[in-house]
Coordinates of C-alpha atoms in Angstrom, one line a residue:
M1 CA -4.4 -20.4 8.5
Y2 CA -3.4 -20.1 12.2
N3 CA 0.5 -20.4 11.6
L4 CA 3.2 -17.6 12.4
P5 CA 3.4 -15.7 8.6
N6 CA -0.5 -15.6 8.8
M7 CA -0.2 -14.2 12.5
L8 CA 1.9 -11.2 12.0
T9 CA -0.2 -10.4 8.9
I10 CA -3.3 -10.0 11.6
S11 CA -1.3 -8.0 13.8
R12 CA -0.1 -5.5 11.0
I13 CA -4.3 -4.9 11.0
A14 CA -4.5 -5.5 15.3
V15 CA -2.8 -2.0 15.7
I16 CA -4.4 0.1 13.6
P17 CA -7.1 1.1 15.6
L18 CA -4.4 2.3 18.2
V19 CA -2.7 4.0 14.9
F20 CA -5.7 6.0 14.2
L21 CA -6.0 6.8 17.9
S22 CA -3.6 9.2 18.2
V23 CA -6.0 11.5 15.9
Y24 CA -8.5 12.0 19.4
F25 CA -5.0 12.9 21.6
D26 CA -3.8 16.0 21.2
C27 CA -0.5 14.8 23.0
R28 CA 3.3 14.0 21.8
F29 CA 3.9 10.6 23.5
Y30 CA 0.7 8.9 21.9
T31 CA 1.8 10.0 18.6
Y32 CA 5.4 9.2 19.6
F33 CA 3.4 5.7 21.1
A34 CA 1.8 5.2 17.8
G35 CA 4.7 5.7 15.4
I36 CA 6.3 2.6 17.7
L37 CA 3.3 1.1 17.0
F38 CA 3.3 1.9 12.7
I39 CA 7.2 0.8 12.9
S40 CA 6.7 -2.8 14.3
A41 CA 3.6 -3.4 11.9
S42 CA 5.9 -2.1 9.3
I43 CA 8.4 -4.8 10.0
T44 CA 5.6 -7.5 10.1
D45 CA 5.5 -6.6 7.2
Y46 CA 8.8 -7.8 5.7
Y47 CA 8.5 -11.2 7.7
D48 CA 6.1 -13.1 7.1
G49 CA 6.3 -12.7 3.4
K50 CA 9.8 -14.0 4.6
L51 CA 8.3 -16.8 7.3
A52 CA 5.5 -18.3 5.0
R53 CA 8.6 -18.6 1.9
A54 CA 11.2 -20.0 4.9
R55 CA 8.6 -22.4 6.4
G56 CA 7.1 -23.5 3.3
E57 CA 3.2 -21.8 5.1
V58 CA 2.3 -20.3 2.1
S59 CA -1.0 -20.0 1.6
A60 CA -3.8 -18.4 0.0
F61 CA -5.5 -16.9 3.1
G62 CA -1.8 -15.0 3.6
R63 CA -1.8 -14.0 0.0
L64 CA -5.3 -12.2 0.6
L65 CA -4.3 -10.6 3.5
D66 CA -0.8 -9.0 2.8
P67 CA -1.9 -6.7 0.5
I68 CA -5.1 -5.1 2.1
A69 CA -3.1 -5.1 5.6
D70 CA 0.0 -3.1 3.7
K71 CA -3.2 -0.3 2.8
L72 CA -4.5 -0.1 5.4
L73 CA -2.4 1.0 7.7
V74 CA -0.6 3.0 5.1
A75 CA -4.6 4.6 4.7
A76 CA -4.9 4.1 8.3
A77 CA -1.4 7.2 9.2
L78 CA -2.1 9.3 6.1
V79 CA -5.4 9.6 7.6
V80 CA -3.5 10.5 11.4
F81 CA -1.4 13.1 9.4
L82 CA -4.4 14.6 7.7
A83 CA -5.9 15.0 10.5
K84 CA -4.0 15.5 13.3
P85 CA -2.5 19.7 12.5
N86 CA 0.5 20.3 12.0
M87 CA 1.8 17.2 11.2
L88 CA 2.6 17.7 7.2
H89 CA 3.5 20.4 5.2
P90 CA 0.0 20.9 2.9
I91 CA 1.8 21.2 -0.1
S92 CA 2.6 17.4 1.3
Y93 CA -0.9 16.4 0.9
I94 CA 0.2 16.2 -2.5
P95 CA 2.0 12.3 -2.0
V96 CA -1.2 12.3 0.2
F97 CA -3.8 12.4 -2.4
V98 CA -2.0 10.2 -4.7
I99 CA -1.1 7.3 -2.8
L100 CA -4.5 7.2 -1.6
C101 CA -5.4 7.4 -4.8
R102 CA -3.4 4.9 -7.1
E103 CA -4.4 2.6 -3.6
L104 CA -8.2 2.9 -5.1
L105 CA -7.2 2.7 -8.5
V106 CA -5.0 -0.8 -8.1
S107 CA -8.0 -2.3 -5.7
G108 CA -9.9 -1.4 -8.5
L109 CA -7.9 -3.5 -11.2
R110 CA -6.8 -6.2 -8.8
E111 CA -10.5 -6.9 -8.5
F112 CA -11.3 -6.5 -12.8
L113 CA -8.4 -8.7 -13.7
R114 CA -9.3 -11.9 -11.1
E115 CA -12.9 -12.1 -12.5
V116 CA -10.8 -12.7 -15.7
N117 CA -8.3 -14.8 -14.3
V118 CA -6.1 -12.7 -14.4
G119 CA -3.3 -12.1 -11.7
L120 CA -1.2 -8.2 -11.6
P121 CA 1.6 -9.6 -9.7
V122 CA 4.0 -7.0 -7.7
T123 CA 6.6 -5.8 -9.1
R124 CA 9.3 -4.8 -7.6
L125 CA 9.3 -1.0 -8.4
A126 CA 6.1 -1.6 -6.3
K127 CA 8.4 -2.9 -3.7
W128 CA 10.5 -0.7 -2.9
K129 CA 7.0 1.8 -2.8
T130 CA 6.2 0.3 0.4
G131 CA 9.1 0.2 1.3
F132 CA 10.0 4.2 1.2
Q133 CA 6.1 4.9 2.5
M134 CA 6.8 3.0 5.5
T135 CA 9.9 5.0 5.8
A136 CA 8.2 8.0 5.1
L137 CA 5.3 7.6 7.4
A138 CA 6.7 6.2 10.2
M139 CA 9.7 9.3 10.0
I140 CA 7.1 11.6 10.2
F141 CA 5.3 10.1 13.9
F142 CA 7.9 11.6 15.4
K143 CA 8.1 14.8 13.7
G144 CA 9.3 17.2 16.5
W145 CA 12.0 14.6 16.8
L146 CA 15.8 16.0 15.7
F147 CA 15.0 16.2 12.3
W148 CA 13.0 13.3 11.8
G149 CA 9.5 14.7 10.4
T150 CA 11.5 17.0 7.9
L151 CA 13.7 13.9 6.3
G152 CA 9.9 12.1 6.6
E153 CA 8.0 14.1 3.8
V154 CA 11.4 14.5 1.5
L155 CA 10.7 10.9 1.4
L156 CA 6.8 10.9 1.4
W157 CA 7.1 13.0 -2.2
V158 CA 9.9 10.2 -3.1
A159 CA 7.5 7.4 -2.1
G160 CA 4.5 9.8 -4.5
V161 CA 7.1 9.5 -7.1
L162 CA 7.2 6.0 -7.3
T163 CA 3.5 5.1 -6.1
F164 CA 2.7 7.6 -9.2
I165 CA 4.9 5.6 -11.4
T166 CA 3.7 2.0 -10.3
G167 CA -0.1 2.6 -10.2
Y168 CA 0.7 3.8 -14.4
Q169 CA 2.3 0.8 -14.8
Y170 CA -0.7 -1.4 -13.2
F171 CA -3.4 0.6 -15.1
A172 CA -0.7 0.0 -18.8
K173 CA -1.3 -3.6 -17.9
T174 CA -4.6 -3.8 -17.4
L175 CA -4.9 -1.7 -20.9
D176 CA -3.2 -3.7 -22.9
Y177 CA -5.6 -7.0 -21.2
I178 CA -8.5 -4.9 -22.7
R179 CA -7.1 -3.5 -26.1
A180 CA -5.7 -8.1 -26.5
E181 CA -9.2 -8.7 -25.4
N182 CA -10.9 -6.6 -27.7
Q183 CA -8.8 -7.7 -30.9
Q184 CA -9.5 -10.9 -30.0
Q185 CA -12.6 -10.8 -30.0
T186 CA -12.8 -8.5 -33.2
T187 CA -10.8 -11.5 -35.1
K188 CA -13.0 -13.9 -34.1
K189 CA -16.2 -12.0 -35.6
S190 CA -13.6 -11.6 -38.7
A191 CA -13.6 -15.1 -39.0
E192 CA -17.4 -15.4 -38.3
K193 CA -18.5 -13.1 -40.7
A194 CA -15.6 -14.7 -43.3
K195 CA -17.9 -18.6 -42.3
K196 CA -20.8 -17.2 -43.5

């Protein structure tokens, strides 16, 4: 459990309170510091899985914690941007809303499917979505330095679109399972009636 890949994942969670504290410090220095922490944590998201596979240390604990750490880190950054004045243009609240709702939706779908022993694997597009999210949020932390904030908001919209698409894909997969399950139950009941 306490191998290097898992410790990297845990470190990603450990920096979240420090990132969130930037809400209470109305100075650009601490916001930039939070941005550096966010970037460092985002980098661990790439290396924890890569190291786990390379070292043969893939574990159930890591598979459980990795997506949770990602969601917590992204949610913390979004809360910071919503709470601090002038971090986001109000129109950019739309992708923020989409991202937060999608993460709640997918978490609920995974919980439902886990109860019936059905997996919901991460797609390649979902990995791209995470990459765009992390890059966009990291750049927004540095708003006021060159053009980073503006470019970050543009990428946030791209991430919002990808987030919506992947959320719909996961929802559609869950509906396919439900339809198949309902069809199976209907067929079973028809067979039982035919026997009678």
